[in-house]
Short mmCIF file of C-alpha atoms in Angstrom, two decimals:
data_model
loop_
_atom_site.label_atom_id
_atom_site.label_comp_id
_atom_site.label_asym_id
_atom_site.label_seq_id
_atom_site.Cartn_x
_atom_site.Cartn_y
_atom_site.Cartn_z
CA MET A 8 80.60 90.27 86.64
CA ALA A 9 78.06 88.77 85.06
CA ALA A 10 78.16 85.33 87.35
CA LEU A 11 76.79 87.89 90.29
CA LEU A 12 73.24 88.09 87.99
CA PRO A 13 71.57 84.85 87.80
CA ALA A 14 71.44 82.69 84.91
CA ASP A 15 68.25 83.22 83.25
CA GLN A 16 69.43 87.78 83.68
CA ARG A 17 72.08 87.46 81.20
CA SER A 18 71.02 87.42 78.14
CA HIS A 19 71.13 91.73 78.10
CA PHE A 20 75.32 91.18 78.35
CA THR A 21 77.13 91.31 75.56
CA VAL A 22 81.25 91.29 76.01
CA PHE A 23 83.95 92.43 73.03
CA THR A 24 87.31 90.67 73.70
CA SER A 25 90.13 90.63 70.73
CA LEU A 26 90.60 86.69 72.36
CA SER A 27 90.19 83.65 69.64
CA ALA A 28 87.52 80.73 71.52
CA GLU A 29 90.51 78.56 71.81
CA THR A 30 92.66 81.21 73.47
CA TYR A 31 89.98 81.13 76.44
CA ALA A 32 86.30 80.10 76.23
CA PHE A 33 83.75 82.65 79.23
CA ASN A 34 82.54 80.27 81.70
CA SER A 35 79.42 82.48 82.39
CA ILE A 36 78.16 83.72 79.25
CA PRO A 37 77.17 81.81 75.84
CA GLU A 38 79.46 82.62 73.06
CA LEU A 39 77.17 83.30 71.22
CA GLN A 40 76.75 86.71 73.45
CA VAL A 41 80.70 87.49 72.64
CA ILE A 42 81.53 88.99 69.61
CA ARG A 43 85.58 87.90 68.34
CA LEU A 44 87.12 91.32 67.95
CA ALA A 45 89.96 91.02 65.37
CA ALA A 46 93.96 91.88 67.04
CA GLU A 47 95.27 96.10 67.33
CA ASP A 48 98.97 94.60 67.12
CA GLU A 49 100.90 97.01 64.70
CA LEU A 50 100.89 95.59 60.32
CA GLU A 51 103.55 95.99 58.33
CA SER A 52 101.15 97.85 56.11
CA ASP A 53 100.26 100.54 58.53
CA THR A 54 101.09 104.26 57.00
CA LEU A 55 102.17 105.17 60.72
CA LYS A 56 103.10 102.87 63.52
CA GLY A 57 101.02 102.79 66.80
CA ARG A 58 103.79 104.64 68.69
CA ALA A 59 105.09 107.26 65.73
CA GLY A 60 105.65 110.11 67.45
CA GLU A 61 105.38 113.49 69.80
CA TYR A 62 104.56 115.25 66.00
CA TRP A 63 102.14 112.21 64.69
CA GLN A 64 100.72 110.84 68.47
CA PRO A 65 97.79 112.30 69.34
CA ASN A 66 97.89 113.43 73.33
CA SER A 67 94.36 111.21 74.39
CA LEU A 68 95.34 107.89 72.62
CA HIS A 69 98.23 105.55 74.32
CA TYR A 70 98.28 103.43 71.13
CA SER A 71 97.06 104.25 67.19
CA PRO A 72 98.83 103.29 64.40
CA VAL A 73 97.17 104.76 60.55
CA GLY A 74 95.89 102.17 58.39
CA ASN A 75 95.93 98.97 60.33
CA SER A 76 93.14 97.22 58.77
CA ASN A 77 92.40 95.33 61.45
CA ILE A 78 91.45 98.00 63.63
CA GLN A 79 89.47 99.44 61.00
CA LYS A 80 87.93 96.39 61.03
CA ARG A 81 87.03 95.78 65.21
CA SER A 82 85.57 99.58 65.72
CA HIS A 83 83.28 99.12 62.69
CA LYS A 84 82.66 96.31 64.59
CA ILE A 85 82.25 97.36 67.64
CA LEU A 86 80.02 100.25 66.94
CA ASP A 87 78.15 98.37 64.18
CA SER A 88 77.61 95.77 67.04
CA ILE A 89 76.01 98.78 69.37
CA HIS A 90 73.61 99.52 66.82
CA LYS A 91 72.78 96.79 65.87
CA LEU A 92 71.91 95.23 69.80
CA ASN A 93 70.33 98.98 70.85
CA ILE A 94 73.65 98.31 73.11
CA GLU A 95 73.38 101.50 75.86
CA LEU A 96 76.46 101.33 78.35
CA MET A 97 79.89 99.74 77.55
CA ILE A 98 82.00 98.72 80.40
CA ILE A 99 85.59 99.48 78.64
CA ASP A 100 88.38 97.81 80.60
CA VAL A 101 91.33 99.94 80.50
CA SER A 102 91.05 100.64 76.63
CA VAL A 103 91.59 104.42 76.41
CA GLU A 104 90.95 103.90 72.37
CA VAL A 105 87.94 102.13 72.87
CA ALA A 106 86.91 105.09 74.72
CA MET A 107 87.67 107.27 72.93
CA LEU A 108 85.89 105.62 69.92
CA CYS A 109 82.59 105.80 71.88
CA ARG A 110 82.60 108.48 73.34
CA ALA A 111 83.65 110.50 69.33
CA ALA A 112 80.29 107.96 68.89
CA SER A 113 78.24 109.95 71.71
CA ILE A 114 77.88 105.87 73.20
CA PRO A 115 78.13 106.40 77.56
CA TYR A 116 80.41 103.85 78.98
CA LEU A 117 81.98 103.23 81.46
CA TYR A 118 85.51 102.80 82.66
CA VAL A 119 87.51 100.23 84.84
CA ARG A 120 89.90 101.83 86.85
CA LEU A 121 93.56 100.43 87.44
CA PRO A 122 95.09 101.30 90.61
CA GLY A 123 98.43 103.12 90.50
CA VAL A 124 99.31 106.56 89.26
CA ARG A 125 97.02 106.76 86.16
CA ASP A 126 97.46 110.71 85.44
CA ASP A 127 98.89 110.88 81.94
CA THR A 128 96.59 112.27 79.10
CA PRO A 129 95.12 109.74 77.62
CA HIS A 130 93.86 108.25 81.17
CA LEU A 131 92.60 111.70 82.31
CA ASN A 132 90.91 112.15 79.03
CA ALA A 133 88.92 108.54 79.43
CA PHE A 134 88.45 109.18 83.07
CA ALA A 135 86.73 112.60 81.79
CA GLY A 136 85.02 110.94 78.45
CA SER A 137 82.66 108.24 81.06
CA LEU A 138 79.38 108.83 83.30
CA ALA A 139 81.95 107.78 86.17
CA MET A 140 84.29 104.60 86.30
CA ILE A 141 83.98 101.23 88.61
CA ALA A 142 87.23 100.71 90.66
CA PRO A 143 87.36 96.13 91.17
CA TYR A 144 88.64 97.19 94.36
CA PRO A 145 88.64 98.44 97.87
CA GLU A 146 88.53 102.32 98.21
CA ALA A 147 90.74 102.15 100.75
CA LEU A 148 93.58 100.60 98.24
CA ASP A 149 93.04 103.44 96.22
CA ALA A 150 96.31 104.90 96.63
CA GLY A 151 99.08 106.85 94.18
CA VAL A 152 95.69 109.24 92.99
CA THR A 153 96.76 112.52 90.60
CA PRO A 154 94.37 114.56 90.52
CA GLN A 155 92.13 114.01 93.10
CA TRP A 156 88.95 114.24 91.25
CA LEU A 157 89.04 111.04 90.80
CA PRO A 158 88.37 109.27 93.94
CA SER A 159 84.86 111.17 93.35
CA LYS A 160 83.66 109.90 90.38
CA THR A 161 84.79 106.45 90.42
CA LEU A 162 82.40 103.86 91.77
CA TYR A 163 83.52 101.55 94.22
CA LEU A 164 82.58 97.22 93.34
CA ASN A 165 84.97 96.55 96.03
CA PHE A 166 86.68 93.33 95.45
CA ILE A 167 84.22 90.62 93.01
CA ASN A 168 84.69 87.07 94.36
CA ALA A 169 82.25 85.77 91.97
CA VAL A 170 83.06 82.03 92.80
CA GLN A 171 83.14 80.66 96.37
CA PHE A 172 84.36 77.43 97.53
CA ALA A 173 83.79 74.65 99.67
CA ASN A 174 85.03 74.82 103.14
CA VAL A 175 88.16 72.00 103.47
CA SER A 176 89.54 72.06 107.40
CA TYR A 177 92.69 72.38 108.64
CA PRO A 178 92.81 68.43 109.69
CA GLU A 179 91.86 68.29 105.68
CA PHE A 180 94.15 70.92 104.12
CA ILE A 181 97.13 68.91 106.40
CA ALA A 182 96.09 65.60 105.00
CA SER A 183 96.48 66.68 101.33
CA LEU A 184 100.29 68.60 101.88
CA VAL A 185 100.82 65.21 103.70
CA SER A 186 99.15 62.93 100.74
CA PHE A 187 100.12 64.99 97.43
CA ALA A 188 104.22 64.65 98.97
CA ASN A 189 104.16 61.46 99.35
CA ASN A 190 102.40 61.24 95.74
CA ASN A 191 105.91 62.93 94.62
CA ASN A 192 108.14 60.86 96.58
CA LEU A 193 108.71 63.90 98.85
CA PRO A 194 108.71 62.25 102.71
CA ILE A 195 107.32 65.71 105.17
CA GLU A 196 106.23 66.31 108.85
CA VAL A 197 103.83 68.77 109.12
CA ASP A 198 103.26 68.37 112.79
CA ASP A 199 104.96 71.69 114.83
CA ARG A 200 106.37 73.74 111.74
CA PRO A 201 105.00 76.87 110.37
CA ILE A 202 103.75 76.76 106.81
CA ILE A 203 104.62 79.64 104.61
CA THR A 204 103.01 79.54 101.87
CA VAL A 205 104.71 81.48 98.52
CA ILE A 206 101.90 82.37 96.16
CA LYS A 207 102.66 83.71 92.71
CA GLY A 208 101.01 83.96 89.40
CA TYR A 209 101.75 83.68 85.59
CA GLY A 210 102.96 87.29 84.76
CA GLY A 211 106.40 87.27 86.34
CA HIS A 212 107.38 85.38 89.73
CA GLU A 213 110.92 85.61 89.78
CA ASP A 214 111.66 88.62 92.03
CA ILE A 215 109.78 86.47 94.41
CA ASP A 216 111.85 83.04 93.25
CA ASN A 217 114.84 84.56 94.27
CA LYS A 218 113.64 85.55 97.58
CA LEU A 219 112.92 81.72 98.85
CA PRO A 220 117.14 81.43 99.59
CA LYS A 221 116.74 83.53 102.23
CA LEU A 222 113.12 82.56 103.36
CA ARG A 223 114.75 78.95 103.37
CA GLU A 224 117.63 80.85 106.01
CA LEU A 225 115.01 82.69 107.64
CA LEU A 226 112.96 79.50 108.86
CA PRO A 227 115.27 76.50 108.04
CA HIS A 228 112.34 73.92 109.84
CA ALA A 229 109.44 75.62 107.94
CA LEU A 230 107.64 73.77 105.94
CA ILE A 231 107.40 75.99 102.97
CA ILE A 232 104.66 75.31 99.92
CA SER A 233 105.29 77.37 96.59
CA LEU A 234 101.99 78.15 94.73
CA GLY A 235 102.81 78.45 91.25
CA PRO A 236 105.15 78.27 88.07
CA ILE A 237 109.07 78.71 89.98
CA HIS A 238 112.46 78.14 88.59
CA HIS A 239 114.14 74.71 88.39
CA ASP A 240 117.22 76.27 90.27
CA ILE A 241 114.94 77.53 93.35
CA ARG A 242 113.06 74.22 94.03
CA ASP A 243 114.95 72.63 96.93
CA PHE A 244 114.79 75.77 98.21
CA VAL A 245 110.89 74.61 99.01
CA ASP A 246 109.28 72.08 101.01
CA ILE A 247 106.12 71.66 98.00
CA ALA A 248 105.18 73.22 94.77
CA ALA A 249 102.60 73.27 93.07
CA GLU A 250 100.49 74.46 90.84
CA VAL A 251 96.38 74.09 92.45
CA ASN A 252 92.77 74.62 91.30
CA ASP A 253 91.32 76.33 94.31
CA VAL A 254 94.23 78.86 96.67
CA THR A 255 91.49 79.11 99.62
CA PRO A 256 92.75 76.43 102.00
CA PHE A 257 96.34 77.37 102.22
CA ILE A 258 95.23 81.50 102.61
CA GLU A 259 93.24 80.23 105.34
CA HIS A 260 95.69 77.57 106.84
CA SER A 261 98.81 78.55 106.67
CA ASP A 262 101.13 80.68 109.24
CA CYS A 263 101.90 83.36 107.00
CA LEU A 264 101.31 84.20 102.95
CA LEU A 265 104.21 86.01 101.03
CA MET A 266 102.72 87.42 97.37
CA ALA A 267 102.62 89.66 95.07
CA CYS A 268 99.93 91.79 94.79
CA GLY A 269 97.83 91.55 91.56
CA LEU A 270 94.60 92.28 92.18
CA ASN A 271 93.24 88.10 91.58
CA ALA A 272 95.41 87.57 94.19
CA ILE A 273 94.97 90.38 96.82
CA ALA A 274 91.28 89.86 96.35
CA GLN A 275 91.71 86.49 98.24
CA VAL A 276 93.49 87.59 100.46
CA TYR A 277 91.94 90.69 101.54
CA SER A 278 89.34 90.02 104.24
CA THR A 279 91.59 86.69 106.23
CA ASP A 280 93.16 87.25 108.83
CA THR A 281 96.07 84.92 107.61
CA PRO A 282 99.48 87.66 108.46
CA LEU A 283 101.06 88.98 104.60
CA VAL A 284 103.83 89.23 103.35
CA VAL A 285 104.17 91.51 99.61
CA LEU A 286 105.82 91.20 97.64
CA PRO A 287 105.29 93.58 94.49
CA ASP A 288 106.16 93.16 90.84
CA PHE A 289 106.68 95.52 88.59
CA ARG A 290 103.85 96.88 86.82
CA PRO A 291 103.33 99.90 84.83
CA HIS A 292 101.50 102.92 86.12
CA ASP A 293 103.81 101.06 89.53
CA GLU A 294 99.84 99.28 90.61
CA GLN A 295 101.59 96.41 92.28
CA HIS A 296 103.48 99.28 94.04
CA PHE A 297 100.70 101.47 94.95
CA THR A 298 98.70 98.01 96.33
CA ALA A 299 101.14 97.16 98.77
CA GLN A 300 101.91 100.39 100.02
CA ALA A 301 97.24 100.99 100.77
CA LEU A 302 98.01 96.96 102.11
CA ILE A 303 100.67 97.86 104.19
CA LYS A 304 99.65 101.31 105.83
CA GLU A 305 95.73 99.45 106.52
CA GLY A 306 97.97 97.35 108.81
CA ARG A 307 96.81 94.49 106.68
CA ALA A 308 100.97 93.60 105.41
CA VAL A 309 103.90 94.05 105.98
CA ASP A 310 107.26 94.46 103.84
CA TRP A 311 109.80 92.11 102.88
CA ASP A 312 112.49 94.11 104.78
CA TYR A 313 109.80 93.88 107.87
CA PHE A 314 109.35 90.37 107.78
CA GLN A 315 113.42 89.95 108.09
CA GLN A 316 113.63 92.02 110.63
CA LEU A 317 110.29 90.52 112.74
CA VAL A 318 111.10 87.08 112.17
CA SER A 319 115.42 87.74 112.89
CA ARG A 320 113.39 88.95 116.53
CA HIS A 321 110.79 86.63 116.93
CA GLY A 322 111.88 83.43 115.41
CA ASN A 323 109.17 80.43 115.06
CA GLU A 324 106.37 83.09 117.60
CA LEU A 325 105.98 85.48 115.58
CA PHE A 326 103.54 82.57 112.86
CA SER A 327 101.69 81.26 116.44
CA ASP A 328 100.81 85.45 118.06
CA ASN A 329 99.22 87.38 115.29
CA SER A 330 99.92 90.34 116.60
CA LEU A 331 103.13 89.67 116.80
CA PHE A 332 102.84 91.21 112.88
CA MET A 333 100.79 94.83 112.36
CA GLY A 334 97.98 94.71 113.15
CA GLN A 335 96.66 92.59 111.31
CA ALA A 336 93.14 94.22 110.37
CA SER A 337 89.09 92.40 108.99
CA ASN A 338 88.24 94.52 105.83
CA ASN A 339 84.55 92.94 105.70
CA SER A 340 83.20 95.36 104.29
CA ASN A 341 78.99 96.62 105.29
CA PRO A 342 77.24 94.50 102.26
CA ALA A 343 75.00 97.51 100.04
CA PRO A 344 70.65 97.60 100.65
CA ILE A 345 68.74 94.88 98.65
CA LEU A 346 66.76 96.73 96.05
CA GLU A 347 63.66 97.64 96.24
CA SER A 348 62.09 97.04 92.86
CA GLU A 349 62.93 94.72 90.36
CA SER A 350 59.43 95.33 87.77
CA GLU A 351 60.63 98.08 85.89
CA ILE A 352 62.11 97.65 82.39
CA PRO A 353 65.68 96.74 82.10
CA ILE A 354 68.09 99.04 80.25
CA SER A 355 68.49 96.57 76.85
CA ALA A 356 71.96 95.84 77.00
CA ILE A 357 75.30 95.98 78.00
CA ALA A 358 79.08 95.51 76.86
CA ILE A 359 81.81 94.93 78.01
CA SER A 360 85.18 95.25 75.79
CA ALA A 361 87.45 93.33 78.07
CA THR A 362 90.96 93.09 78.93
CA PRO A 363 91.46 89.17 80.44
CA ILE A 364 94.28 90.16 83.78
CA SER A 365 96.83 87.51 82.88
CA GLU A 366 99.63 88.53 86.02
CA THR A 367 97.83 86.40 88.00
CA ALA A 368 96.42 83.10 86.88
CA ILE A 369 96.46 81.68 90.01
CA SER A 370 92.80 83.22 90.74
CA GLU A 371 89.58 81.22 91.25
CA THR A 372 88.10 82.60 87.32
CA GLU A 373 91.72 81.22 85.74
CA VAL A 374 92.82 78.63 87.23
CA SER A 375 90.45 75.73 85.98
CA GLN A 376 91.76 76.31 82.18
CA SER A 377 95.74 76.03 83.78
CA ALA A 378 95.69 73.93 86.74
CA SER A 379 98.66 71.01 86.02
CA ASP A 380 97.58 67.84 86.84
CA ASN A 381 99.53 67.85 90.16
CA ASP A 382 96.28 69.67 91.30
CA PHE A 383 95.68 68.53 95.33
CA VAL A 384 93.14 69.91 97.70
CA THR A 385 90.32 70.36 94.68
CA ASN A 386 86.84 69.98 96.06
CA THR A 387 85.40 73.50 94.99
CA ILE A 388 81.54 74.82 94.82
CA THR A 389 79.36 77.28 93.37
CA SER A 390 77.28 79.05 96.28
CA ASN A 391 76.26 82.76 96.91
CA ILE A 392 77.13 82.90 100.27
CA ASN A 393 76.49 86.55 100.43
CA LEU A 394 72.34 87.49 101.87
CA LYS A 395 73.09 90.83 100.90
CA PRO A 396 74.34 91.96 97.70
CA SER A 397 77.50 93.34 97.27
CA ILE A 398 77.15 96.91 95.83
CA ALA A 399 78.77 94.58 92.68
CA GLU A 400 75.74 92.38 92.74
CA GLU A 401 73.73 96.15 93.28
CA PHE A 402 75.26 97.77 89.87
CA MET A 403 74.15 94.63 87.95
CA GLN A 404 71.30 93.76 88.69
CA SER A 405 70.26 97.55 88.81
CA THR A 406 71.30 97.70 84.69
CA LYS A 407 68.45 94.89 85.36
CA ILE A 408 65.75 96.98 86.36
CA TYR A 409 65.70 101.12 85.19
CA THR A 410 63.79 101.77 81.98
CA SER A 411 66.73 103.25 80.12
CA ILE A 412 70.18 104.72 80.38
CA ASN A 413 69.28 108.43 81.20
CA SER A 414 66.96 107.10 84.08
CA TRP A 415 69.95 104.81 85.20
CA PHE A 416 71.93 107.58 85.47
CA GLN A 417 70.71 109.97 86.89
CA ASP A 418 69.03 107.89 90.14
CA TRP A 419 70.84 105.02 89.81
CA LEU A 420 74.33 106.04 89.52
CA LEU A 421 74.96 109.79 90.01
CA PRO A 422 73.51 109.51 93.65
CA ARG A 423 76.95 107.33 94.65
CA ILE A 424 79.51 108.93 93.31
CA ASN A 425 80.97 112.19 94.31
CA LEU A 426 80.85 114.31 91.24
CA GLN A 427 77.79 115.97 89.26
CA PRO A 428 78.20 117.53 85.98
CA ASP A 429 77.84 120.79 85.09
#
């Protein structure tokens, strides 16, 4: 989100995180603007465990050990930093406990809402306590929502792709495949073979790997590429297995993609025309399951069972005519209008309590720290390709131009959601 602002306009942006600097270094903001918090793991010295049972656990919290010195330190550091830095708005990335801490301390916050069914009491209390919720995905993918007031109080930022990569032409892509295969003693032929790319993250890939033998049986002559981790017993069922810096050329030039439904991965493929087969991983609150359902309902994807039927019915012809897949749709959203005023005094500070999304490590914002030495198609650049700001850019810009949190809430946020306070 910080990357959505020009580098010289990020000084009011602070990140709270439990990750150490050695574990994760932010690219878009300096370390001076990062507040490292103590971990919140249970300790032997705790008076009560984090989930102590029905008669010992507040319904408004998911996890609340009692007597935990680290949580006491982190809570004090959060509140003390908010006071010292004059932070007027917190953006809380899924932590119910931080949300309740802020609401009890009268700190305005926005709450990040992920897909899936989150109708348990702690989530509903965190949602209700927020000025609004922000969803880092399009409203069209908001499936499985209960109760119905949640979308009304949500600001949908659409997918946020702050990093753009250089275009790689189809001949360049094919040349890179051949070069990679030859350098790794994997001679391949590309001509007239459908290219099937399987994209996996590091949050769990076994279910997708288990389908690779069947994929090879269905498409014995296809060029099958596996990106991300792969079980060694499955390696022989694909032509190329690699970890890459940039999946964009594979997304654009493959004839079909197979992947789970993590938000990072879906954000990269959503607006393309490449046929998509979704293989949702199990996640709490069924978030990938409901994302997959929404993609299928939109005509943007098919599930594994239907894909098998299509291949059995059409064979390789399936990949020469995209219309044979269920209605492929272009999902480019209309850009938000450009903000008119840039002369007002900014909200004094904004902070994010950040929980990184770890289930899709093949994200353009994450892979640079974990890619292997076998990377290929790595010609990357960063650029701002949109002439008008997206809703996410407009949101970030708004934090720079309003005089106070009150004026921002009344004049910018409330007109963009469909729920009003009494």
